PDB file of C-alpha atoms and ligand atoms in Angstrom:
ATOM      1  CA  UNK S  69      97.032  99.569 100.885  1.00  0.00           C
ATOM      2  CA  UNK S  70      93.956 101.168 102.184  1.00  0.00           C
ATOM      3  CA  UNK S  71      92.389  99.948 105.632  1.00  0.00           C
ATOM      4  CA  UNK S  72      88.636  98.843 104.929  1.00  0.00           C
ATOM      5  CA  UNK S  73      86.107  96.703 106.520  1.00  0.00           C
ATOM      6  CA  UNK S  74      87.693  93.439 107.738  1.00  0.00           C
ATOM      7  CA  UNK S  75      91.307  94.534 107.190  1.00  0.00           C
ATOM      8  CA  UNK S  76      93.660  92.546 109.970  1.00  0.00           C
ATOM      9  CA  UNK S  77      95.923  95.187 111.505  1.00  0.00           C
ATOM     10  CA  UNK S  78      98.547  94.288 114.233  1.00  0.00           C
ATOM     11  CA  UNK S  79      99.480  97.252 116.155  1.00  0.00           C
ATOM     12  CA  UNK S  80     102.256  97.476 119.080  1.00  0.00           C
ATOM     13  CA  UNK S  81     102.355 100.188 121.454  1.00  0.00           C
ATOM     14  CA  UNK S  82      98.480 100.447 121.519  1.00  0.00           C
ATOM     15  CA  UNK S  83      98.114 101.375 125.055  1.00  0.00           C
ATOM     16  CA  UNK S  84      99.185 104.886 124.695  1.00  0.00           C
ATOM     17  CA  UNK S  85      99.874 108.187 122.254  1.00  0.00           C
ATOM     18  CA  UNK S  86     100.417 107.377 118.514  1.00  0.00           C
ATOM     19  CA  UNK S  87      99.564 103.700 118.719  1.00  0.00           C
ATOM     20  CA  UNK S  88      96.175 104.450 120.452  1.00  0.00           C
ATOM     21  CA  UNK S  89      95.273 107.003 118.212  1.00  0.00           C
ATOM     22  CA  UNK S  90      96.046 104.766 115.048  1.00  0.00           C
ATOM     23  CA  UNK S  91      94.111 101.780 116.317  1.00  0.00           C
ATOM     24  CA  UNK S  92      91.332 104.254 117.106  1.00  0.00           C
ATOM     25  CA  UNK S  93      91.570 105.639 113.647  1.00  0.00           C
ATOM     26  CA  UNK S  94      91.972 102.274 111.699  1.00  0.00           C
ATOM     27  CA  UNK S  95      88.709 101.113 113.786  1.00  0.00           C
ATOM     28  CA  UNK S  96      86.828 103.868 112.387  1.00  0.00           C
ATOM     29  CA  UNK S  97      87.397 102.301 109.198  1.00  0.00           C
ATOM     30  CA  UNK S  98      85.905  98.718 110.442  1.00  0.00           C
ATOM     31  CA  UNK S  99      89.499  97.351 110.566  1.00  0.00           C
ATOM     32  CA  UNK S 100      89.902  94.076 112.933  1.00  0.00           C
ATOM     33  CA  UNK S 101      92.587  94.683 115.295  1.00  0.00           C
ATOM     34  CA  UNK S 102      95.437  92.561 117.214  1.00  0.00           C
ATOM     35  CA  UNK S 103      96.815  94.866 119.740  1.00  0.00           C
ATOM     36  CA  UNK S 104      99.497  94.930 122.294  1.00  0.00           C
ATOM     37  CA  UNK S 105     101.264  96.986 124.762  1.00  0.00           C
ATOM     38  CA  UNK S 106     103.327  96.273 127.639  1.00  0.00           C
ATOM     39  CA  UNK S 107     101.136  98.654 129.601  1.00  0.00           C
ATOM     40  CA  UNK S 108      97.809  96.248 130.261  1.00  0.00           C
ATOM     41  CA  UNK S 109      95.581  98.869 131.876  1.00  0.00           C
ATOM     42  CA  UNK S 110      96.290 101.214 128.717  1.00  0.00           C
ATOM     43  CA  UNK S 111      95.433  98.721 126.526  1.00  0.00           C
ATOM     44  CA  UNK S 112      92.253  97.767 127.943  1.00  0.00           C
ATOM     45  CA  UNK S 113      91.418 101.275 127.839  1.00  0.00           C
ATOM     46  CA  UNK S 114      91.846 101.381 123.994  1.00  0.00           C
ATOM     47  CA  UNK S 115      89.979  98.248 123.557  1.00  0.00           C
ATOM     48  CA  UNK S 116      87.201  99.960 125.419  1.00  0.00           C
ATOM     49  CA  UNK S 117      87.427 103.083 123.156  1.00  0.00           C
ATOM     50  CA  UNK S 118      87.147 100.946 120.099  1.00  0.00           C
ATOM     51  CA  UNK S 119      83.657  98.902 121.081  1.00  0.00           C
ATOM     52  CA  UNK S 120      81.270 101.036 119.268  1.00  0.00           C
ATOM     53  CA  UNK S 121      83.184 101.752 116.171  1.00  0.00           C
ATOM     54  CA  UNK S 122      82.464  99.943 113.119  1.00  0.00           C
ATOM     55  CA  UNK S 123      86.004  97.949 113.766  1.00  0.00           C
ATOM     56  CA  UNK S 124      86.560  95.434 116.673  1.00  0.00           C
ATOM     57  CA  UNK S 125      89.518  94.379 118.685  1.00  0.00           C
ATOM     58  CA  UNK S 126      89.910  90.393 117.828  1.00  0.00           C
ATOM     59  CA  UNK S 127      92.959  89.938 120.241  1.00  0.00           C
ATOM     60  CA  UNK S 128      94.366  92.096 122.655  1.00  0.00           C
ATOM     61  CA  UNK S 129      97.296  90.942 124.746  1.00  0.00           C
ATOM     62  CA  UNK S 130      99.762  92.744 127.235  1.00  0.00           C
ATOM     63  CA  UNK S 131     103.613  91.846 126.535  1.00  0.00           C
ATOM     64  CA  UNK S 132     106.946  92.935 126.207  1.00  0.00           C
ATOM     65  CA  UNK S 133     108.157  93.228 122.527  1.00  0.00           C
ATOM     66  CA  UNK S 134     111.656  92.795 123.559  1.00  0.00           C
ATOM     67  CA  UNK S 135     111.086  89.457 124.560  1.00  0.00           C
ATOM     68  CA  UNK S 136     110.978  87.184 121.438  1.00  0.00           C
ATOM     69  CA  UNK S 137     109.282  84.217 123.217  1.00  0.00           C
ATOM     70  CA  UNK S 138     106.324  86.314 123.738  1.00  0.00           C
ATOM     71  CA  UNK S 139     106.158  88.177 120.487  1.00  0.00           C
ATOM     72  CA  UNK S 140     106.380  84.270 118.874  1.00  0.00           C
ATOM     73  CA  UNK S 141     103.664  83.093 121.238  1.00  0.00           C
ATOM     74  CA  UNK S 142     101.338  85.955 120.165  1.00  0.00           C
ATOM     75  CA  UNK S 143     101.915  85.541 116.626  1.00  0.00           C
ATOM     76  CA  UNK S 144     101.215  81.831 117.002  1.00  0.00           C
ATOM     77  CA  UNK S 145      97.953  82.356 118.620  1.00  0.00           C
ATOM     78  CA  UNK S 146      96.705  85.047 116.079  1.00  0.00           C
ATOM     79  CA  UNK S 147      97.846  83.219 113.359  1.00  0.00           C
ATOM     80  CA  UNK S 148      95.931  79.879 114.461  1.00  0.00           C
ATOM     81  CA  UNK S 149      92.809  81.797 115.162  1.00  0.00           C
ATOM     82  CA  UNK S 150      92.608  84.358 112.399  1.00  0.00           C
ATOM     83  CA  UNK S 151      95.332  83.600 109.760  1.00  0.00           C
ATOM     84  CA  UNK S 152      98.082  86.214 108.624  1.00  0.00           C
ATOM     85  CA  UNK S 153      97.949  89.883 109.021  1.00  0.00           C
ATOM     86  CA  UNK S 154      97.473  92.422 106.237  1.00  0.00           C
ATOM     87  CA  UNK S 155      99.196  95.439 107.911  1.00  0.00           C
ATOM     88  CA  UNK S 156     101.975  95.200 110.950  1.00  0.00           C
ATOM     89  CA  UNK S 157     102.691  98.554 112.623  1.00  0.00           C
ATOM     90  CA  UNK S 158     105.386  98.756 115.274  1.00  0.00           C
ATOM     91  CA  UNK S 159     104.864 101.598 117.061  1.00  0.00           C
ATOM     92  CA  UNK S 160     106.009 100.896 120.531  1.00  0.00           C
ATOM     93  CA  UNK S 161     109.020 102.678 121.730  1.00  0.00           C
ATOM     94  CA  UNK S 162     110.546 104.284 124.693  1.00  0.00           C
ATOM     95  CA  UNK S 163     113.031 107.229 124.736  1.00  0.00           C
ATOM     96  CA  UNK S 164     116.549 108.224 126.334  1.00  0.00           C
ATOM     97  CA  UNK S 165     117.960 111.603 126.586  1.00  0.00           C
ATOM     98  CA  UNK S 166     121.480 111.027 127.784  1.00  0.00           C
ATOM     99  CA  UNK S 167     125.272 111.720 126.799  1.00  0.00           C
ATOM    100  CA  UNK S 168     127.585 108.516 126.876  1.00  0.00           C
ATOM    101  CA  UNK S 169     129.474 109.340 129.992  1.00  0.00           C
ATOM    102  CA  UNK S 170     126.225 109.047 131.849  1.00  0.00           C
ATOM    103  CA  UNK S 171     124.735 105.946 130.159  1.00  0.00           C
ATOM    104  CA  UNK S 172     125.432 102.494 131.334  1.00  0.00           C
ATOM    105  CA  UNK S 173     125.383  99.331 129.384  1.00  0.00           C
ATOM    106  CA  UNK S 174     122.057  98.518 130.875  1.00  0.00           C
ATOM    107  CA  UNK S 175     120.741 101.950 129.474  1.00  0.00           C
ATOM    108  CA  UNK S 176     122.175 101.120 126.228  1.00  0.00           C
ATOM    109  CA  UNK S 177     120.814  97.333 126.166  1.00  0.00           C
ATOM    110  CA  UNK S 178     117.186  98.633 127.267  1.00  0.00           C
ATOM    111  CA  UNK S 179     116.655 101.140 124.352  1.00  0.00           C
ATOM    112  CA  UNK S 180     118.173  98.727 121.774  1.00  0.00           C
ATOM    113  CA  UNK S 181     115.912  95.771 123.030  1.00  0.00           C
ATOM    114  CA  UNK S 182     112.824  97.966 122.613  1.00  0.00           C
ATOM    115  CA  UNK S 183     113.335 100.346 119.952  1.00  0.00           C
ATOM    116  CA  UNK S 184     115.299  98.010 117.592  1.00  0.00           C
ATOM    117  CA  UNK S 185     114.753  94.230 118.749  1.00  0.00           C
ATOM    118  CA  UNK S 186     111.088  94.930 119.338  1.00  0.00           C
ATOM    119  CA  UNK S 187     110.589  95.619 115.778  1.00  0.00           C
ATOM    120  CA  UNK S 188     112.634  92.699 114.459  1.00  0.00           C
ATOM    121  CA  UNK S 189     110.928  90.147 116.716  1.00  0.00           C
ATOM    122  CA  UNK S 190     107.530  91.328 115.180  1.00  0.00           C
ATOM    123  CA  UNK S 191     108.371  91.412 111.754  1.00  0.00           C
ATOM    124  CA  UNK S 192     110.270  87.866 112.156  1.00  0.00           C
ATOM    125  CA  UNK S 193     107.193  86.399 113.464  1.00  0.00           C
ATOM    126  CA  UNK S 194     104.406  88.051 111.172  1.00  0.00           C
ATOM    127  CA  UNK S 195     105.974  89.062 107.783  1.00  0.00           C
ATOM    128  CA  UNK S 196     106.749  85.260 106.694  1.00  0.00           C
ATOM    129  CA  UNK S 197     103.157  84.388 107.116  1.00  0.00           C
ATOM    130  CA  UNK S 198     102.095  87.469 105.033  1.00  0.00           C
ATOM    131  CA  UNK S 199     104.427  86.380 102.164  1.00  0.00           C
ATOM    132  CA  UNK S 200     103.199  82.876 102.266  1.00  0.00           C
ATOM    133  CA  UNK S 201      99.661  84.120 102.082  1.00  0.00           C
ATOM    134  CA  UNK S 202     100.220  85.908  99.013  1.00  0.00           C
ATOM    135  CA  UNK S 203      97.525  88.640  99.626  1.00  0.00           C
ATOM    136  CA  UNK S 204      99.934  91.540  99.531  1.00  0.00           C
ATOM    137  CA  UNK S 205      99.990  93.855 102.639  1.00  0.00           C
ATOM    138  CA  UNK S 206     101.977  96.817 104.332  1.00  0.00           C
ATOM    139  CA  UNK S 207     104.316  97.263 107.093  1.00  0.00           C
ATOM    140  CA  UNK S 208     104.439 100.492 109.213  1.00  0.00           C
ATOM    141  CA  UNK S 209     107.711 101.344 111.364  1.00  0.00           C
ATOM    142  CA  UNK S 210     107.401 104.238 113.703  1.00  0.00           C
ATOM    143  CA  UNK S 211     111.075 105.374 114.079  1.00  0.00           C
ATOM    144  CA  UNK S 212     111.757 108.915 114.733  1.00  0.00           C
ATOM    145  CA  UNK S 213     113.656 112.326 113.297  1.00  0.00           C
ATOM    146  CA  UNK S 214     116.505 111.111 115.508  1.00  0.00           C
ATOM    147  CA  UNK S 215     116.635 108.339 113.268  1.00  0.00           C
ATOM    148  CA  UNK S 216     117.382 110.685 110.204  1.00  0.00           C
ATOM    149  CA  UNK S 217     119.411 113.248 112.192  1.00  0.00           C
ATOM    150  CA  UNK S 218     121.762 112.352 115.056  1.00  0.00           C
ATOM    151  CA  UNK S 219     120.400 114.562 117.665  1.00  0.00           C
ATOM    152  CA  UNK S 220     122.649 115.803 120.703  1.00  0.00           C
ATOM    153  CA  UNK S 221     122.130 113.603 123.546  1.00  0.00           C
ATOM    154  CA  UNK S 222     120.317 110.921 121.854  1.00  0.00           C
ATOM    155  CA  UNK S 223     123.230 108.624 120.748  1.00  0.00           C
ATOM    156  CA  UNK S 224     121.285 105.313 121.961  1.00  0.00           C
ATOM    157  CA  UNK S 225     117.851 106.566 120.907  1.00  0.00           C
ATOM    158  CA  UNK S 226     119.467 107.659 117.580  1.00  0.00           C
ATOM    159  CA  UNK S 227     121.116 104.256 116.994  1.00  0.00           C
ATOM    160  CA  UNK S 228     117.890 102.560 117.693  1.00  0.00           C
ATOM    161  CA  UNK S 229     115.660 104.418 115.400  1.00  0.00           C
ATOM    162  CA  UNK S 230     118.497 104.743 112.623  1.00  0.00           C
ATOM    163  CA  UNK S 231     118.565 101.122 112.476  1.00  0.00           C
ATOM    164  CA  UNK S 232     114.756 100.697 112.176  1.00  0.00           C
ATOM    165  CA  UNK S 233     115.075 103.046 109.500  1.00  0.00           C
ATOM    166  CA  UNK S 234     117.523 101.084 107.923  1.00  0.00           C
ATOM    167  CA  UNK S 235     115.795  98.100 108.224  1.00  0.00           C
ATOM    168  CA  UNK S 236     112.587  99.552 106.736  1.00  0.00           C
ATOM    169  CA  UNK S 237     114.709 100.954 103.423  1.00  0.00           C
ATOM    170  CA  UNK S 238     115.854  97.193 102.872  1.00  0.00           C
ATOM    171  CA  UNK S 239     112.564  95.561 103.388  1.00  0.00           C
ATOM    172  CA  UNK S 240     110.907  98.248 101.004  1.00  0.00           C
ATOM    173  CA  UNK S 241     112.958  96.678  98.302  1.00  0.00           C
ATOM    174  CA  UNK S 242     112.759  93.254  99.464  1.00  0.00           C
ATOM    175  CA  UNK S 243     109.066  92.776  99.931  1.00  0.00           C
ATOM    176  CA  UNK S 244     108.097  94.691  96.739  1.00  0.00           C
ATOM    177  CA  UNK S 245     107.714  91.320  94.834  1.00  0.00           C
ATOM    178  CA  UNK S 246     105.252  89.947  97.718  1.00  0.00           C
ATOM    179  CA  UNK S 247     103.341  93.460  97.134  1.00  0.00           C
ATOM    180  CA  UNK S 248     103.818  94.214 100.770  1.00  0.00           C
ATOM    181  CA  UNK S 249     104.651  97.878 100.937  1.00  0.00           C
ATOM    182  CA  UNK S 250     106.793  99.781 103.682  1.00  0.00           C
ATOM    183  CA  UNK S 251     106.297 102.896 105.449  1.00  0.00           C
ATOM    184  CA  UNK S 252     108.624 104.305 107.953  1.00  0.00           C
ATOM    185  CA  UNK S 253     107.502 107.229 110.054  1.00  0.00           C
ATOM    186  CA  UNK S 254     109.643 109.813 111.602  1.00  0.00           C
ATOM    187  CA  UNK S 255     107.955 112.082 113.779  1.00  0.00           C
ATOM    188  CA  UNK S 256     109.417 115.009 115.494  1.00  0.00           C
ATOM    189  CA  UNK S 257     107.648 116.491 118.796  1.00  0.00           C
ATOM    190  CA  UNK S 258     104.417 114.655 119.500  1.00  0.00           C
ATOM    191  CA  UNK S 259     102.129 115.300 122.383  1.00  0.00           C
ATOM    192  CA  UNK S 260     102.019 112.079 124.143  1.00  0.00           C
ATOM    193  CA  UNK S 261     103.018 110.586 127.532  1.00  0.00           C
ATOM    194  CA  UNK S 262     106.293 109.707 126.097  1.00  0.00           C
ATOM    195  CA  UNK S 263     107.344 113.362 126.626  1.00  0.00           C
ATOM    196  CA  UNK S 264     107.079 112.751 130.319  1.00  0.00           C
ATOM    197  CA  UNK S 265     108.140 109.016 130.523  1.00  0.00           C
ATOM    198  CA  UNK S 266     111.607 109.731 128.456  1.00  0.00           C
ATOM    199  CA  UNK S 267     114.318 108.679 130.691  1.00  0.00           C
ATOM    200  CA  UNK S 268     116.877 111.615 131.156  1.00  0.00           C
ATOM    201  CA  UNK S 269     120.262 110.853 132.686  1.00  0.00           C
ATOM    202  CA  UNK S 270     123.198 113.286 133.486  1.00  0.00           C
ATOM    203  CA  UNK S 271     120.376 116.488 134.057  1.00  0.00           C
ATOM    204  CA  UNK S 272     118.571 117.580 136.821  1.00  0.00           C
ATOM    205  CA  UNK S 273     114.929 116.613 136.134  1.00  0.00           C
ATOM    206  CA  UNK S 274     113.531 119.134 138.177  1.00  0.00           C
ATOM    207  CA  UNK S 275     115.953 121.570 136.863  1.00  0.00           C
ATOM    208  CA  UNK S 276     114.505 125.129 135.431  1.00  0.00           C
ATOM    209  CA  UNK S 277     116.166 124.936 132.200  1.00  0.00           C
ATOM    210  CA  UNK S 278     115.217 121.548 131.436  1.00  0.00           C
ATOM    211  CA  UNK S 279     111.664 122.546 132.468  1.00  0.00           C
ATOM    212  CA  UNK S 280     111.708 125.370 130.052  1.00  0.00           C
ATOM    213  CA  UNK S 281     113.514 123.296 127.178  1.00  0.00           C
ATOM    214  CA  UNK S 282     110.488 120.579 127.724  1.00  0.00           C
ATOM    215  CA  UNK S 283     107.809 123.394 127.582  1.00  0.00           C
ATOM    216  CA  UNK S 284     109.639 124.788 124.111  1.00  0.00           C
ATOM    217  CA  UNK S 285     109.348 121.260 122.736  1.00  0.00           C
ATOM    218  CA  UNK S 286     105.725 120.860 123.769  1.00  0.00           C
ATOM    219  CA  UNK S 287     104.695 123.740 122.253  1.00  0.00           C
ATOM    220  CA  UNK S 288     106.141 122.494 118.958  1.00  0.00           C
ATOM    221  CA  UNK S 289     104.622 119.103 119.337  1.00  0.00           C
ATOM    222  CA  UNK S 290     101.574 117.912 117.200  1.00  0.00           C
ATOM    223  CA  UNK S 291      98.854 115.644 118.176  1.00  0.00           C
ATOM    224  CA  UNK S 292      99.006 112.058 118.135  1.00  0.00           C
ATOM    225  CA  UNK S 293      95.598 112.021 116.270  1.00  0.00           C
ATOM    226  CA  UNK S 294      97.320 114.180 113.533  1.00  0.00           C
ATOM    227  CA  UNK S 295     100.192 111.483 113.434  1.00  0.00           C
ATOM    228  CA  UNK S 296      97.606 108.461 113.119  1.00  0.00           C
ATOM    229  CA  UNK S 297      95.861 110.537 110.207  1.00  0.00           C
ATOM    230  CA  UNK S 298      99.663 110.798 108.375  1.00  0.00           C
ATOM    231  CA  UNK S 299      99.928 106.823 108.802  1.00  0.00           C
ATOM    232  CA  UNK S 300      96.664 106.234 107.202  1.00  0.00           C
ATOM    233  CA  UNK S 301      97.174 108.618 104.505  1.00  0.00           C
ATOM    234  CA  UNK S 302     100.685 107.179 103.770  1.00  0.00           C
ATOM    235  CA  UNK S 303      99.335 103.770 103.420  1.00  0.00           C
ATOM    236  CA  UNK S 304      96.712 104.683 100.954  1.00  0.00           C
ATOM    237  CA  UNK S 305      99.520 106.523  98.990  1.00  0.00           C
ATOM    238  CA  UNK S 306     101.920 103.684  99.745  1.00  0.00           C
ATOM    239  CA  UNK S 307     104.383 106.560 101.043  1.00  0.00           C
ATOM    240  CA  UNK S 308     107.658 105.125 102.020  1.00  0.00           C
ATOM    241  CA  UNK S 309     109.183 108.160 104.209  1.00  0.00           C
ATOM    242  CA  UNK S 310     106.768 110.120 106.426  1.00  0.00           C
ATOM    243  CA  UNK S 311     108.225 112.986 108.297  1.00  0.00           C
ATOM    244  CA  UNK S 312     105.464 114.083 110.483  1.00  0.00           C
ATOM    245  CA  UNK S 313     106.413 117.891 111.120  1.00  0.00           C
ATOM    246  CA  UNK S 314     107.516 120.888 108.969  1.00  0.00           C
ATOM    247  CA  UNK S 315     110.253 121.901 111.288  1.00  0.00           C
ATOM    248  CA  UNK S 316     112.014 118.342 110.996  1.00  0.00           C
ATOM    249  CA  UNK S 317     111.432 118.235 106.905  1.00  0.00           C
ATOM    250  CA  UNK S 318     113.217 121.861 107.330  1.00  0.00           C
ATOM    251  CA  UNK S 319     115.821 120.374 109.113  1.00  0.00           C
ATOM    252  CA  UNK S 320     116.325 117.323 107.310  1.00  0.00           C
ATOM    253  CA  UNK S 321     116.626 119.378 103.970  1.00  0.00           C
ATOM    254  CA  UNK S 322     119.210 121.470 105.387  1.00  0.00           C
ATOM    255  CA  UNK S 323     121.148 118.410 105.955  1.00  0.00           C
ATOM    256  CA  UNK S 324     121.412 117.382 102.901  1.00  0.00           C
ATOM    257  CA  UNK S 325     121.403 120.580 101.083  1.00  0.00           C
ATOM    258  CA  UNK S 326     123.495 122.908 103.288  1.00  0.00           C
ATOM    259  CA  UNK S 327     125.599 120.555 105.427  1.00  0.00           C
ATOM    260  CA  UNK S 328     127.784 123.299 106.835  1.00  0.00           C
ATOM    261  CA  UNK S 329     124.890 125.421 107.942  1.00  0.00           C
ATOM    262  CA  UNK S 330     123.420 122.404 109.538  1.00  0.00           C
ATOM    263  CA  UNK S 331     126.256 121.584 111.478  1.00  0.00           C
ATOM    264  CA  UNK S 332     126.273 125.409 112.813  1.00  0.00           C
ATOM    265  CA  UNK S 333     122.653 124.648 113.661  1.00  0.00           C
ATOM    266  CA  UNK S 334     123.423 121.267 115.515  1.00  0.00           C
ATOM    267  CA  UNK S 335     126.437 122.659 117.565  1.00  0.00           C
ATOM    268  CA  UNK S 336     124.248 125.336 118.837  1.00  0.00           C
ATOM    269  CA  UNK S 337     121.668 123.013 120.001  1.00  0.00           C
ATOM    270  CA  UNK S 338     124.223 120.831 121.334  1.00  0.00           C
ATOM    271  CA  UNK S 339     125.888 123.802 123.192  1.00  0.00           C
ATOM    272  CA  UNK S 340     122.308 124.609 124.593  1.00  0.00           C
ATOM    273  CA  UNK S 341     121.971 121.314 126.027  1.00  0.00           C
ATOM    274  CA  UNK S 342     125.552 121.071 127.519  1.00  0.00           C
ATOM    275  CA  UNK S 343     125.031 124.369 129.234  1.00  0.00           C
ATOM    276  CA  UNK S 344     121.807 123.436 130.522  1.00  0.00           C
ATOM    277  CA  UNK S 345     123.342 119.894 132.000  1.00  0.00           C
ATOM    278  CA  UNK S 346     126.081 122.156 133.738  1.00  0.00           C
ATOM    279  CA  UNK S 347     123.867 124.675 135.224  1.00  0.00           C
ATOM    280  CA  UNK S 348     121.591 122.047 136.345  1.00  0.00           C
ATOM    281  CA  UNK S 349     124.297 120.205 138.204  1.00  0.00           C
ATOM    282  CA  UNK S 350     125.769 123.503 139.526  1.00  0.00           C
ATOM    283  CA  UNK S 351     122.657 124.401 141.184  1.00  0.00           C
ATOM    284  CA  UNK S 352     122.239 120.846 142.708  1.00  0.00           C
TER     285      UNK S 352
HETATM  286  N1  NAD K 435     106.216 111.766 121.041  1.00  0.00           N
HETATM  287  C1  NAD K 435     107.185 111.838 120.612  1.00  0.00           C
HETATM  288  O1  NAD K 435     107.599 113.051 120.425  1.00  0.00           O
HETATM  289  C2  NAD K 435     107.685 111.051 119.435  1.00  0.00           C
HETATM  290  C3  NAD K 435     108.803 111.643 118.768  1.00  0.00           C
HETATM  291  C4  NAD K 435     109.479 110.772 117.631  1.00  0.00           C
HETATM  292  C5  NAD K 435     109.104 109.544 117.715  1.00  0.00           C
HETATM  293  N2  NAD K 435     108.497 108.889 118.588  1.00  0.00           N
HETATM  294  C6  NAD K 435     108.106 107.207 118.613  1.00  0.00           C
HETATM  295  O2  NAD K 435     106.789 107.094 118.531  1.00  0.00           O
HETATM  296  C7  NAD K 435     106.367 105.918 119.295  1.00  0.00           C
HETATM  297  C8  NAD K 435     105.062 105.882 119.705  1.00  0.00           C
HETATM  298  O3  NAD K 435     105.432 106.841 121.069  1.00  0.00           O
HETATM  299  P1  NAD K 435     104.348 107.847 121.601  1.00  0.00           P
HETATM  300  O4  NAD K 435     105.011 109.033 121.696  1.00  0.00           O
HETATM  301  O5  NAD K 435     103.044 107.520 121.018  1.00  0.00           O
HETATM  302  O6  NAD K 435     104.685 107.140 123.152  1.00  0.00           O
HETATM  303  P2  NAD K 435     103.747 106.512 124.103  1.00  0.00           P
HETATM  304  O7  NAD K 435     104.782 106.432 125.296  1.00  0.00           O
HETATM  305  O8  NAD K 435     102.503 107.412 124.414  1.00  0.00           O
HETATM  306  O9  NAD K 435     103.393 105.243 123.465  1.00  0.00           O
HETATM  307  C9  NAD K 435     104.559 104.257 123.460  1.00  0.00           C
HETATM  308  C10 NAD K 435     104.177 102.686 123.995  1.00  0.00           C
HETATM  309  O10 NAD K 435     105.076 101.679 123.748  1.00  0.00           O
HETATM  310  C11 NAD K 435     104.528 101.040 125.020  1.00  0.00           C
HETATM  311  N3  NAD K 435     106.026 100.177 125.172  1.00  0.00           N
HETATM  312  C12 NAD K 435     107.161 100.334 125.837  1.00  0.00           C
HETATM  313  N4  NAD K 435     107.937  99.595 125.755  1.00  0.00           N
HETATM  314  C13 NAD K 435     107.522  98.797 125.700  1.00  0.00           C
HETATM  315  C14 NAD K 435     107.689  97.241 125.515  1.00  0.00           C
HETATM  316  N5  NAD K 435     108.832  96.741 126.057  1.00  0.00           N
HETATM  317  N6  NAD K 435     106.780  96.286 125.081  1.00  0.00           N
HETATM  318  C15 NAD K 435     105.867  96.559 124.540  1.00  0.00           C
HETATM  319  N7  NAD K 435     105.141  98.027 124.556  1.00  0.00           N
HETATM  320  C16 NAD K 435     106.231  99.001 124.938  1.00  0.00           C
HETATM  321  C17 NAD K 435     104.487 101.800 126.118  1.00  0.00           C
HETATM  322  O11 NAD K 435     103.749 101.089 127.181  1.00  0.00           O
HETATM  323  C18 NAD K 435     103.489 102.766 125.317  1.00  0.00           C
HETATM  324  O12 NAD K 435     102.185 102.480 125.409  1.00  0.00           O
HETATM  325  C19 NAD K 435     107.286 105.400 119.764  1.00  0.00           C
HETATM  326  O13 NAD K 435     108.406 104.366 118.902  1.00  0.00           O
HETATM  327  C20 NAD K 435     108.300 106.899 119.803  1.00  0.00           C
HETATM  328  O14 NAD K 435     109.890 106.447 119.732  1.00  0.00           O
HETATM  329  C21 NAD K 435     107.818 109.790 119.431  1.00  0.00           C
END
């Protein structure tokens, strides 16, 4: 489905990073936007950046996607004023970098609530209205490479994103008769504020090696604008899986075609991260 003048697009995570870039790109094609994020200031800034573009922000509301009551109320208000959506994009998310012995129940719950329950709340409250409207449409779920490949130090994050990928695949088949397409986007490194807001447990945040590792990932990160362009292209081509970076596509290929080599590489990465933890803790 192509975004054109008047296409109604709902986007979570629109205050920052990939969500903001995607909202701006959609506005460039004349979309009518329905935006949300927990960060009101950032959301207002996105709305301000959109004014002057061919598209318009019909509604923007700060809310927590992990709260079903808030998502339901926003959906009711949008549907009452504007009818059902054409495109729904789950982009909001948080990240956690930790090993199981350093995680609390709260840290597990928080990441599952935002990254998995959040999209469930959105889909549950927006997709049935799209089916009833019978105009077709598209769903975009932004997961992660960590959902395709269980990455060291990413148990909770990988669990949340693998859940989102599984749900997306099921919906891809379920929604076909309704002409509603599904795309799941799996970014590798993207240069957004998430790289700084990622919660890190069990390692010294100020440690030298952690700093070096962050710089390494930063150098391999692509821009959120580039991801937004890939999302719009996938909508046009009705593509299911989008892996945004070449290095991730390479890793995914190895996982399926050379499993022993893949495991060797992943154990090396795990070892690197583990020594980083020890070194940092020793230095404290
Ligand atoms: N940046 C990366 O390297 C990277 C890599 C893989 C996947 N991703 C995924 O891409 C998506 C977008 O992330 P980004 O990189 O643009 O980061 P970002 O931090 O710039 O954007 C995420 C947005 O989600 C919002 N958000 C967080 N919790 C929320 C909640 N409970 N309710 C509503 N909004 C909430 C934040 O306020 C923020 O504006 C996320 O789902 C993330 O997991 C990012």
